[in-house]
Amino acid sequence: MPGLSRSARNHPSPSQKWESCRSPAGLKKLKAHIRRLEGFGDTLAEANKQVLPFGIDEIDDHLPGGGLIKGALHEVFAADAGIATAFCALLAGRLVKDSEKASILWCERPWTLDAGALYGPALLQFGIDPMRLILVRTRRDSDALWAMEEGLRCSQIAAVVGELGDISLTASRRLQLAAEETGVTAMLLRSKENTPAPSAAATRWRLDAVTHEKECRQTNDNKDLSWMPPTSSGLGAARWRAEMFRCRGGGAFNWTMEWNDETGDLSVATNIRNRSPLQATARLVG
Amino acid sequence: MDSPLGIVDETRQQLVLHAVNHAAQKTGIRAGMTLADARAILPSLKTSEADIQAETKALSRLADWCGRYTPWTAPDEEGSGAAFAGGGSVWLDITGCAHLFGGEEALMRDVIDRLNCLGFTSYAATADTSGAAWAAARYTHYKRRRWTSVRKGQAQNVLAPLPVAGLRLKSNTVSGLQAVGLRRIGDLIPIPRAALADRFGSEVADRLDQAFGDRPEPISPIAPASPWHARVNFAEPIGRSEDISNAVHKLCNELADMLENEGIGARRLTLTFYPPDGVVERLQAGTSQANRNADHLARLFSEKLDRITATFGIDAITLTATASEKLPPSQATLDRRSEKRETSVAELADRLSNRLGNKNVVQLALHESHIPERAISSNPVTTCSHPIPATPWRISSSPENQPFRRPRPLRLLPHPEEVEAVAPVPDDPPVMFRWRKQVFRIEHADGPERIAPEWWNDRLGLLETEPENEESRTTPIIPVQENIRDYYRVEDRRGRRFWVYRDGVYNPGTKPSWYVHGVFG
């Protein structure tokens, strides 16, 4: 009998647990408990985790700790190859700038996204010095995973990006653990064909282009009289639809981001309805 | 038990015995006889055709195998073959190595025993000069002993009773000497060199001088002997992968200590395995930066150790630093806790390139070319110099310093892909195009950016030039840009951005061809 009472004390019955959740303090405790289970500790500081803030409140407010967790695995699904690559490059470039670590390891597998290879001159726009980028080209997934893991174990690397087709839960967990160990951030760049199977990633994103509002209203392009030939007056900032559909310790959210390749600034687009080329040009000039 | 066997080679329209075995020698058949003569002595002589190339190859493999004793080995190409009774010989410079095997005699015994296991009948001799060693190995046999040691200064005494053939002379020279009654080397010693030279040319005098050390005889080893060499021998062949990797680790430690004392680091390493069956296996590893960290060097090999077949085990391993560079001694940390070294980027690059291959671990380098596909190249990290040099990729706010003033796509297709495009003439961006079975309707465009071919490399876009210019192209791998290209950045209705170009200037009557060359972020 005494034994039974002790076990009851240690493991409260489900009803007791629910009881404690009624109060705000209890809820907080439960949340902390879940975070602990997820390996985050009570607070991020306690778990010795650092974050990379986007520098935009609209985004950072939705991320636990106010930014992208460093030393974790993040998955980016490429609905649009160029934009997803740009997103990874932007984060990698900021990670380099943010830490004293020097280099980026990028496991490049052009056939995964089928949109060609990384082009050095463009990387400058994302704050990546190509001389500080080590590109690894492997045929086999297993080699790419091995190379990523090696990169994660090297503490002088700021970010490891891997273009991968399929990845098992076990493999993603291995990467996550390796990233946790050294604090190197890992990113997986995956093609849209891969359905998001369960993974150990801290956040999972889907990056796509933003469809022009105009087209949504139209049903038949050819009959639309308002249609004009394309203007050669410039493109303005690129708009990305960033959907964070999974976030450990936080909720899902999506944003429309604007990325200005001239200044390298990322911002959240506010009113983008019916943006005309003229306005875009005006922003570019201004 | 062996039946008499002769290896036959055809020289000067004559079948001559190239080499014979013991059983054949006992019947009086000698290498160098014609086959007809040999058949007259022993009609049942079995013969086989000689394969000189394979023999040379086997001899150099054997010299390679001898690397277990000393890093300095060489096949004796001059003193092997039919002219020298068919035997082949291998030079070993055992200076400073003999004590590792318990002295010169023990080393020779070991060589003979092991070669016997491989199926070779061998004789060994050590001497001050290669000439004396050659003569002693071939012509002195004391009872059943197959090895001879010519002590310092004893060369004359040992060689004097040996036949003149011991001087590595051509067979007709030997018969010439015998014809005048000079049968032993001792007979030649008192004769003035000038008289010998008059009668037999410089050959006899030279060989005589070489045998007694009066004239140097340079021999080059198969592999240049590196002074940074570590070796481990096993009493019994080992085969377990744990044992091998332990041994490799031990070698790396030994070599690292050696390198540290000299203040240098290894750039290229060769790990050589000597199995008892005589097939030497090698592993190579390179580093991108001079390195003497034993753990790192061992890790470079650990990935590859499973490539070693070693059916019969391994009985010796050597590790050589084939290329090295200066590496100043580093300060050891006082704090023991931080002694666990952090891997540097260079070491990471080494590990990656050693497993995935040099050409798969690259860095992008900028080229002075405005043609997009030529503007960058990927160079193996291991050939790049570290630390990272002053970068030509300048991230600068002023547009003049930017190597590319116009935006470039983040991903460039390996080859521009032709698309079906609809575009107003003469030079407007396309209104729509069909690429990879998808239609893209263009909403916005930016351009054109005109990129002209490199007239100094290629054919000029607008003018026809002589065809001989084609040969002067420096980079034939990349297809040459023939025409002027007008590049546009375009954004389609779904917000996707592409880099497209029209090939050539607008020419009324011909349909312009459009290509997609990259995607933007």
PDB file of N, CA and C in Angstrom, chain B residues 93-171:
ATOM      1  N   ASP B  93      68.215  -0.341 -51.285  1.00  0.00           N
ATOM      2  CA  ASP B  93      69.191   0.410 -50.505  1.00  0.00           C
ATOM      3  C   ASP B  93      68.769   0.295 -49.046  1.00  0.00           C
ATOM      4  N   ILE B  94      69.506  -0.538 -48.285  1.00  0.00           N
ATOM      5  CA  ILE B  94      69.055  -0.809 -46.911  1.00  0.00           C
ATOM      6  C   ILE B  94      69.828   0.021 -45.891  1.00  0.00           C
ATOM      7  N   THR B  95      70.433   1.103 -46.377  1.00  0.00           N
ATOM      8  CA  THR B  95      71.135   1.986 -45.438  1.00  0.00           C
ATOM      9  C   THR B  95      70.183   2.419 -44.335  1.00  0.00           C
ATOM     10  N   GLY B  96      70.542   2.113 -43.113  1.00  0.00           N
ATOM     11  CA  GLY B  96      69.730   2.556 -41.984  1.00  0.00           C
ATOM     12  C   GLY B  96      68.463   1.775 -41.775  1.00  0.00           C
ATOM     13  N   CYS B  97      68.253   0.706 -42.551  1.00  0.00           N
ATOM     14  CA  CYS B  97      67.014  -0.065 -42.403  1.00  0.00           C
ATOM     15  C   CYS B  97      67.270  -1.436 -41.803  1.00  0.00           C
ATOM     16  N   ALA B  98      68.520  -1.928 -41.972  1.00  0.00           N
ATOM     17  CA  ALA B  98      68.800  -3.329 -41.637  1.00  0.00           C
ATOM     18  C   ALA B  98      68.518  -3.631 -40.167  1.00  0.00           C
ATOM     19  N   HIS B  99      68.806  -2.662 -39.299  1.00  0.00           N
ATOM     20  CA  HIS B  99      68.642  -2.964 -37.880  1.00  0.00           C
ATOM     21  C   HIS B  99      67.185  -3.227 -37.502  1.00  0.00           C
ATOM     22  N   LEU B 100      66.251  -2.733 -38.315  1.00  0.00           N
ATOM     23  CA  LEU B 100      64.837  -2.952 -38.026  1.00  0.00           C
ATOM     24  C   LEU B 100      64.462  -4.423 -38.173  1.00  0.00           C
ATOM     25  N   PHE B 101      65.287  -5.144 -38.918  1.00  0.00           N
ATOM     26  CA  PHE B 101      64.980  -6.554 -39.168  1.00  0.00           C
ATOM     27  C   PHE B 101      66.019  -7.455 -38.497  1.00  0.00           C
ATOM     28  N   GLY B 102      66.825  -6.894 -37.620  1.00  0.00           N
ATOM     29  CA  GLY B 102      67.807  -7.685 -36.886  1.00  0.00           C
ATOM     30  C   GLY B 102      69.110  -7.839 -37.641  1.00  0.00           C
ATOM     31  N   GLY B 103      69.474  -6.869 -38.431  1.00  0.00           N
ATOM     32  CA  GLY B 103      70.761  -6.917 -39.113  1.00  0.00           C
ATOM     33  C   GLY B 103      70.633  -7.327 -40.568  1.00  0.00           C
ATOM     34  N   GLU B 104      71.736  -7.143 -41.304  1.00  0.00           N
ATOM     35  CA  GLU B 104      71.706  -7.392 -42.747  1.00  0.00           C
ATOM     36  C   GLU B 104      71.389  -8.844 -43.068  1.00  0.00           C
ATOM     37  N   GLU B 105      72.017  -9.757 -42.306  1.00  0.00           N
ATOM     38  CA  GLU B 105      71.835 -11.173 -42.643  1.00  0.00           C
ATOM     39  C   GLU B 105      70.407 -11.609 -42.366  1.00  0.00           C
ATOM     40  N   ALA B 106      69.883 -11.135 -41.263  1.00  0.00           N
ATOM     41  CA  ALA B 106      68.500 -11.492 -40.934  1.00  0.00           C
ATOM     42  C   ALA B 106      67.549 -10.932 -41.982  1.00  0.00           C
ATOM     43  N   LEU B 107      67.869  -9.733 -42.458  1.00  0.00           N
ATOM     44  CA  LEU B 107      67.021  -9.120 -43.483  1.00  0.00           C
ATOM     45  C   LEU B 107      67.034  -9.959 -44.758  1.00  0.00           C
ATOM     46  N   MET B 108      68.256 -10.390 -45.147  1.00  0.00           N
ATOM     47  CA  MET B 108      68.342 -11.180 -46.378  1.00  0.00           C
ATOM     48  C   MET B 108      67.604 -12.504 -46.234  1.00  0.00           C
ATOM     49  N   ARG B 109      67.765 -13.115 -45.032  1.00  0.00           N
ATOM     50  CA  ARG B 109      67.057 -14.383 -44.795  1.00  0.00           C
ATOM     51  C   ARG B 109      65.554 -14.171 -44.925  1.00  0.00           C
ATOM     52  N   ASP B 110      65.092 -13.052 -44.372  1.00  0.00           N
ATOM     53  CA  ASP B 110      63.667 -12.739 -44.421  1.00  0.00           C
ATOM     54  C   ASP B 110      63.188 -12.564 -45.858  1.00  0.00           C
ATOM     55  N   VAL B 111      64.003 -11.835 -46.638  1.00  0.00           N
ATOM     56  CA  VAL B 111      63.632 -11.613 -48.044  1.00  0.00           C
ATOM     57  C   VAL B 111      63.506 -12.949 -48.752  1.00  0.00           C
ATOM     58  N   ILE B 112      64.527 -13.808 -48.562  1.00  0.00           N
ATOM     59  CA  ILE B 112      64.541 -15.075 -49.296  1.00  0.00           C
ATOM     60  C   ILE B 112      63.368 -15.958 -48.869  1.00  0.00           C
ATOM     61  N   ASP B 113      63.099 -15.991 -47.563  1.00  0.00           N
ATOM     62  CA  ASP B 113      61.992 -16.811 -47.066  1.00  0.00           C
ATOM     63  C   ASP B 113      60.663 -16.362 -47.633  1.00  0.00           C
ATOM     64  N   ARG B 114      60.468 -15.059 -47.607  1.00  0.00           N
ATOM     65  CA  ARG B 114      59.180 -14.548 -48.065  1.00  0.00           C
ATOM     66  C   ARG B 114      59.015 -14.735 -49.571  1.00  0.00           C
ATOM     67  N   LEU B 115      60.111 -14.515 -50.309  1.00  0.00           N
ATOM     68  CA  LEU B 115      60.029 -14.720 -51.758  1.00  0.00           C
ATOM     69  C   LEU B 115      59.782 -16.190 -52.060  1.00  0.00           C
ATOM     70  N   ASN B 116      60.332 -17.063 -51.242  1.00  0.00           N
ATOM     71  CA  ASN B 116      60.118 -18.485 -51.411  1.00  0.00           C
ATOM     72  C   ASN B 116      58.632 -18.801 -51.250  1.00  0.00           C
ATOM     73  N   CYS B 117      58.001 -18.153 -50.274  1.00  0.00           N
ATOM     74  CA  CYS B 117      56.559 -18.342 -50.068  1.00  0.00           C
ATOM     75  C   CYS B 117      55.774 -17.876 -51.284  1.00  0.00           C
ATOM     76  N   LEU B 118      56.273 -16.835 -51.933  1.00  0.00           N
ATOM     77  CA  LEU B 118      55.583 -16.323 -53.120  1.00  0.00           C
ATOM     78  C   LEU B 118      55.873 -17.176 -54.345  1.00  0.00           C
ATOM     79  N   GLY B 119      56.825 -18.156 -54.215  1.00  0.00           N
ATOM     80  CA  GLY B 119      57.126 -19.039 -55.334  1.00  0.00           C
ATOM     81  C   GLY B 119      58.324 -18.598 -56.152  1.00  0.00           C
ATOM     82  N   PHE B 120      59.144 -17.739 -55.592  1.00  0.00           N
ATOM     83  CA  PHE B 120      60.352 -17.313 -56.300  1.00  0.00           C
ATOM     84  C   PHE B 120      61.570 -17.974 -55.664  1.00  0.00           C
ATOM     85  N   THR B 121      62.487 -18.437 -56.491  1.00  0.00           N
ATOM     86  CA  THR B 121      63.769 -18.879 -55.972  1.00  0.00           C
ATOM     87  C   THR B 121      64.672 -17.656 -56.015  1.00  0.00           C
ATOM     88  N   SER B 122      65.257 -17.317 -54.890  1.00  0.00           N
ATOM     89  CA  SER B 122      65.995 -16.067 -54.893  1.00  0.00           C
ATOM     90  C   SER B 122      67.333 -16.193 -54.187  1.00  0.00           C
ATOM     91  N   TYR B 123      68.215 -15.299 -54.525  1.00  0.00           N
ATOM     92  CA  TYR B 123      69.522 -15.209 -53.895  1.00  0.00           C
ATOM     93  C   TYR B 123      69.729 -13.753 -53.534  1.00  0.00           C
ATOM     94  N   ALA B 124      70.365 -13.516 -52.407  1.00  0.00           N
ATOM     95  CA  ALA B 124      70.542 -12.136 -51.988  1.00  0.00           C
ATOM     96  C   ALA B 124      71.989 -11.893 -51.607  1.00  0.00           C
ATOM     97  N   ALA B 125      72.424 -10.673 -51.778  1.00  0.00           N
ATOM     98  CA  ALA B 125      73.764 -10.303 -51.342  1.00  0.00           C
ATOM     99  C   ALA B 125      73.748  -8.848 -50.938  1.00  0.00           C
ATOM    100  N   THR B 126      74.538  -8.530 -49.941  1.00  0.00           N
ATOM    101  CA  THR B 126      74.714  -7.119 -49.611  1.00  0.00           C
ATOM    102  C   THR B 126      76.180  -6.776 -49.839  1.00  0.00           C
ATOM    103  N   ALA B 127      76.404  -5.573 -50.318  1.00  0.00           N
ATOM    104  CA  ALA B 127      77.778  -5.138 -50.567  1.00  0.00           C
ATOM    105  C   ALA B 127      77.805  -3.620 -50.562  1.00  0.00           C
ATOM    106  N   ASP B 128      79.023  -3.091 -50.600  1.00  0.00           N
ATOM    107  CA  ASP B 128      79.177  -1.642 -50.620  1.00  0.00           C
ATOM    108  C   ASP B 128      78.729  -1.047 -51.947  1.00  0.00           C
ATOM    109  N   THR B 129      78.911  -1.800 -53.011  1.00  0.00           N
ATOM    110  CA  THR B 129      78.542  -1.280 -54.328  1.00  0.00           C
ATOM    111  C   THR B 129      77.510  -2.202 -54.951  1.00  0.00           C
ATOM    112  N   SER B 130      76.716  -1.626 -55.848  1.00  0.00           N
ATOM    113  CA  SER B 130      75.688  -2.440 -56.480  1.00  0.00           C
ATOM    114  C   SER B 130      76.318  -3.524 -57.340  1.00  0.00           C
ATOM    115  N   GLY B 131      77.457  -3.200 -58.003  1.00  0.00           N
ATOM    116  CA  GLY B 131      78.127  -4.177 -58.855  1.00  0.00           C
ATOM    117  C   GLY B 131      78.567  -5.399 -58.062  1.00  0.00           C
ATOM    118  N   ALA B 132      79.165  -5.159 -56.899  1.00  0.00           N
ATOM    119  CA  ALA B 132      79.647  -6.270 -56.082  1.00  0.00           C
ATOM    120  C   ALA B 132      78.477  -7.100 -55.583  1.00  0.00           C
ATOM    121  N   ALA B 133      77.381  -6.414 -55.203  1.00  0.00           N
ATOM    122  CA  ALA B 133      76.208  -7.135 -54.714  1.00  0.00           C
ATOM    123  C   ALA B 133      75.622  -8.015 -55.813  1.00  0.00           C
ATOM    124  N   TRP B 134      75.600  -7.486 -57.018  1.00  0.00           N
ATOM    125  CA  TRP B 134      75.040  -8.241 -58.147  1.00  0.00           C
ATOM    126  C   TRP B 134      75.843  -9.517 -58.377  1.00  0.00           C
ATOM    127  N   ALA B 135      77.167  -9.341 -58.434  1.00  0.00           N
ATOM    128  CA  ALA B 135      78.045 -10.494 -58.684  1.00  0.00           C
ATOM    129  C   ALA B 135      77.919 -11.515 -57.559  1.00  0.00           C
ATOM    130  N   ALA B 136      77.898 -11.019 -56.323  1.00  0.00           N
ATOM    131  CA  ALA B 136      77.861 -11.930 -55.190  1.00  0.00           C
ATOM    132  C   ALA B 136      76.533 -12.677 -55.141  1.00  0.00           C
ATOM    133  N   ALA B 137      75.431 -11.963 -55.465  1.00  0.00           N
ATOM    134  CA  ALA B 137      74.120 -12.607 -55.401  1.00  0.00           C
ATOM    135  C   ALA B 137      74.000 -13.698 -56.454  1.00  0.00           C
ATOM    136  N   ARG B 138      74.604 -13.479 -57.619  1.00  0.00           N
ATOM    137  CA  ARG B 138      74.410 -14.434 -58.707  1.00  0.00           C
ATOM    138  C   ARG B 138      75.413 -15.575 -58.703  1.00  0.00           C
ATOM    139  N   TYR B 139      76.597 -15.317 -58.182  1.00  0.00           N
ATOM    140  CA  TYR B 139      77.635 -16.335 -58.406  1.00  0.00           C
ATOM    141  C   TYR B 139      78.272 -16.914 -57.153  1.00  0.00           C
ATOM    142  N   THR B 140      77.922 -16.484 -55.957  1.00  0.00           N
ATOM    143  CA  THR B 140      78.462 -17.166 -54.778  1.00  0.00           C
ATOM    144  C   THR B 140      77.341 -17.924 -54.111  1.00  0.00           C
ATOM    145  N   HIS B 141      77.500 -19.196 -53.973  1.00  0.00           N
ATOM    146  CA  HIS B 141      76.544 -19.975 -53.195  1.00  0.00           C
ATOM    147  C   HIS B 141      77.348 -20.879 -52.303  1.00  0.00           C
ATOM    148  N   TYR B 142      77.294 -20.607 -51.017  1.00  0.00           N
ATOM    149  CA  TYR B 142      78.013 -21.477 -50.076  1.00  0.00           C
ATOM    150  C   TYR B 142      77.056 -22.551 -49.638  1.00  0.00           C
ATOM    151  N   LYS B 143      77.363 -23.732 -50.038  1.00  0.00           N
ATOM    152  CA  LYS B 143      76.532 -24.880 -49.671  1.00  0.00           C
ATOM    153  C   LYS B 143      75.062 -24.578 -49.954  1.00  0.00           C
ATOM    154  N   ARG B 144      74.244 -24.574 -48.894  1.00  0.00           N
ATOM    155  CA  ARG B 144      72.825 -24.372 -49.155  1.00  0.00           C
ATOM    156  C   ARG B 144      72.404 -22.944 -48.843  1.00  0.00           C
ATOM    157  N   ARG B 145      73.376 -22.124 -48.467  1.00  0.00           N
ATOM    158  CA  ARG B 145      73.015 -20.775 -48.095  1.00  0.00           C
ATOM    159  C   ARG B 145      72.813 -19.945 -49.354  1.00  0.00           C
ATOM    160  N   ARG B 146      71.746 -19.174 -49.350  1.00  0.00           N
ATOM    161  CA  ARG B 146      71.433 -18.408 -50.563  1.00  0.00           C
ATOM    162  C   ARG B 146      71.789 -16.949 -50.420  1.00  0.00           C
ATOM    163  N   TRP B 147      72.415 -16.601 -49.326  1.00  0.00           N
ATOM    164  CA  TRP B 147      72.706 -15.175 -49.167  1.00  0.00           C
ATOM    165  C   TRP B 147      74.171 -14.963 -48.836  1.00  0.00           C
ATOM    166  N   THR B 148      74.693 -13.855 -49.261  1.00  0.00           N
ATOM    167  CA  THR B 148      76.095 -13.542 -49.089  1.00  0.00           C
ATOM    168  C   THR B 148      76.195 -12.123 -48.589  1.00  0.00           C
ATOM    169  N   SER B 149      77.102 -11.907 -47.696  1.00  0.00           N
ATOM    170  CA  SER B 149      77.324 -10.549 -47.261  1.00  0.00           C
ATOM    171  C   SER B 149      78.782 -10.208 -47.574  1.00  0.00           C
ATOM    172  N   VAL B 150      78.971  -9.223 -48.401  1.00  0.00           N
ATOM    173  CA  VAL B 150      80.329  -8.809 -48.742  1.00  0.00           C
ATOM    174  C   VAL B 150      80.711  -7.702 -47.776  1.00  0.00           C
ATOM    175  N   ARG B 151      81.665  -8.009 -46.908  1.00  0.00           N
ATOM    176  CA  ARG B 151      82.015  -7.030 -45.877  1.00  0.00           C
ATOM    177  C   ARG B 151      82.770  -5.862 -46.501  1.00  0.00           C
ATOM    178  N   LYS B 152      82.797  -4.801 -45.738  1.00  0.00           N
ATOM    179  CA  LYS B 152      83.461  -3.580 -46.199  1.00  0.00           C
ATOM    180  C   LYS B 152      84.913  -3.875 -46.538  1.00  0.00           C
ATOM    181  N   GLY B 153      85.326  -3.490 -47.747  1.00  0.00           N
ATOM    182  CA  GLY B 153      86.716  -3.676 -48.146  1.00  0.00           C
ATOM    183  C   GLY B 153      87.052  -5.082 -48.609  1.00  0.00           C
ATOM    184  N   GLN B 154      86.087  -5.993 -48.561  1.00  0.00           N
ATOM    185  CA  GLN B 154      86.345  -7.373 -48.938  1.00  0.00           C
ATOM    186  C   GLN B 154      85.915  -7.662 -50.375  1.00  0.00           C
ATOM    187  N   ALA B 155      85.476  -6.641 -51.082  1.00  0.00           N
ATOM    188  CA  ALA B 155      84.917  -6.879 -52.402  1.00  0.00           C
ATOM    189  C   ALA B 155      85.895  -7.608 -53.320  1.00  0.00           C
ATOM    190  N   GLN B 156      87.159  -7.175 -53.320  1.00  0.00           N
ATOM    191  CA  GLN B 156      88.135  -7.807 -54.223  1.00  0.00           C
ATOM    192  C   GLN B 156      88.283  -9.281 -53.912  1.00  0.00           C
ATOM    193  N   ASN B 157      88.408  -9.601 -52.592  1.00  0.00           N
ATOM    194  CA  ASN B 157      88.608 -10.996 -52.206  1.00  0.00           C
ATOM    195  C   ASN B 157      87.412 -11.858 -52.568  1.00  0.00           C
ATOM    196  N   VAL B 158      86.229 -11.299 -52.354  1.00  0.00           N
ATOM    197  CA  VAL B 158      85.032 -12.110 -52.616  1.00  0.00           C
ATOM    198  C   VAL B 158      84.823 -12.279 -54.110  1.00  0.00           C
ATOM    199  N   LEU B 159      85.049 -11.222 -54.873  1.00  0.00           N
ATOM    200  CA  LEU B 159      84.739 -11.274 -56.298  1.00  0.00           C
ATOM    201  C   LEU B 159      85.806 -11.993 -57.121  1.00  0.00           C
ATOM    202  N   ALA B 160      87.022 -11.982 -56.649  1.00  0.00           N
ATOM    203  CA  ALA B 160      88.112 -12.524 -57.465  1.00  0.00           C
ATOM    204  C   ALA B 160      87.850 -13.932 -57.999  1.00  0.00           C
ATOM    205  N   PRO B 161      87.343 -14.886 -57.186  1.00  0.00           N
ATOM    206  CA  PRO B 161      87.135 -16.229 -57.749  1.00  0.00           C
ATOM    207  C   PRO B 161      85.883 -16.376 -58.607  1.00  0.00           C
ATOM    208  N   LEU B 162      85.078 -15.306 -58.734  1.00  0.00           N
ATOM    209  CA  LEU B 162      83.814 -15.457 -59.468  1.00  0.00           C
ATOM    210  C   LEU B 162      84.044 -15.321 -60.972  1.00  0.00           C
ATOM    211  N   PRO B 163      83.187 -15.954 -61.781  1.00  0.00           N
ATOM    212  CA  PRO B 163      83.351 -15.846 -63.231  1.00  0.00           C
ATOM    213  C   PRO B 163      83.133 -14.409 -63.720  1.00  0.00           C
ATOM    214  N   VAL B 164      83.750 -14.087 -64.848  1.00  0.00           N
ATOM    215  CA  VAL B 164      83.660 -12.719 -65.376  1.00  0.00           C
ATOM    216  C   VAL B 164      82.226 -12.297 -65.678  1.00  0.00           C
ATOM    217  N   ALA B 165      81.336 -13.256 -65.895  1.00  0.00           N
ATOM    218  CA  ALA B 165      79.935 -12.921 -66.163  1.00  0.00           C
ATOM    219  C   ALA B 165      79.322 -12.156 -64.990  1.00  0.00           C
ATOM    220  N   GLY B 166      79.921 -12.277 -63.809  1.00  0.00           N
ATOM    221  CA  GLY B 166      79.430 -11.594 -62.616  1.00  0.00           C
ATOM    222  C   GLY B 166      79.536 -10.085 -62.710  1.00  0.00           C
ATOM    223  N   LEU B 167      80.244  -9.602 -63.754  1.00  0.00           N
ATOM    224  CA  LEU B 167      80.395  -8.151 -63.890  1.00  0.00           C
ATOM    225  C   LEU B 167      79.261  -7.523 -64.710  1.00  0.00           C
ATOM    226  N   ARG B 168      78.177  -8.252 -64.939  1.00  0.00           N
ATOM    227  CA  ARG B 168      77.055  -7.756 -65.750  1.00  0.00           C
ATOM    228  C   ARG B 168      77.533  -7.398 -67.155  1.00  0.00           C
ATOM    229  N   LEU B 169      78.292  -8.300 -67.754  1.00  0.00           N
ATOM    230  CA  LEU B 169      78.788  -8.041 -69.114  1.00  0.00           C
ATOM    231  C   LEU B 169      77.869  -8.723 -70.110  1.00  0.00           C
ATOM    232  N   LYS B 170      77.882  -8.189 -71.332  1.00  0.00           N
ATOM    233  CA  LYS B 170      77.072  -8.800 -72.395  1.00  0.00           C
ATOM    234  C   LYS B 170      77.662 -10.170 -72.734  1.00  0.00           C
ATOM    235  N   SER B 171      76.830 -11.050 -73.240  1.00  0.00           N
ATOM    236  CA  SER B 171      77.272 -12.440 -73.419  1.00  0.00           C
ATOM    237  C   SER B 171      78.437 -12.543 -74.399  1.00  0.00           C
TER     238      SER B 171
END
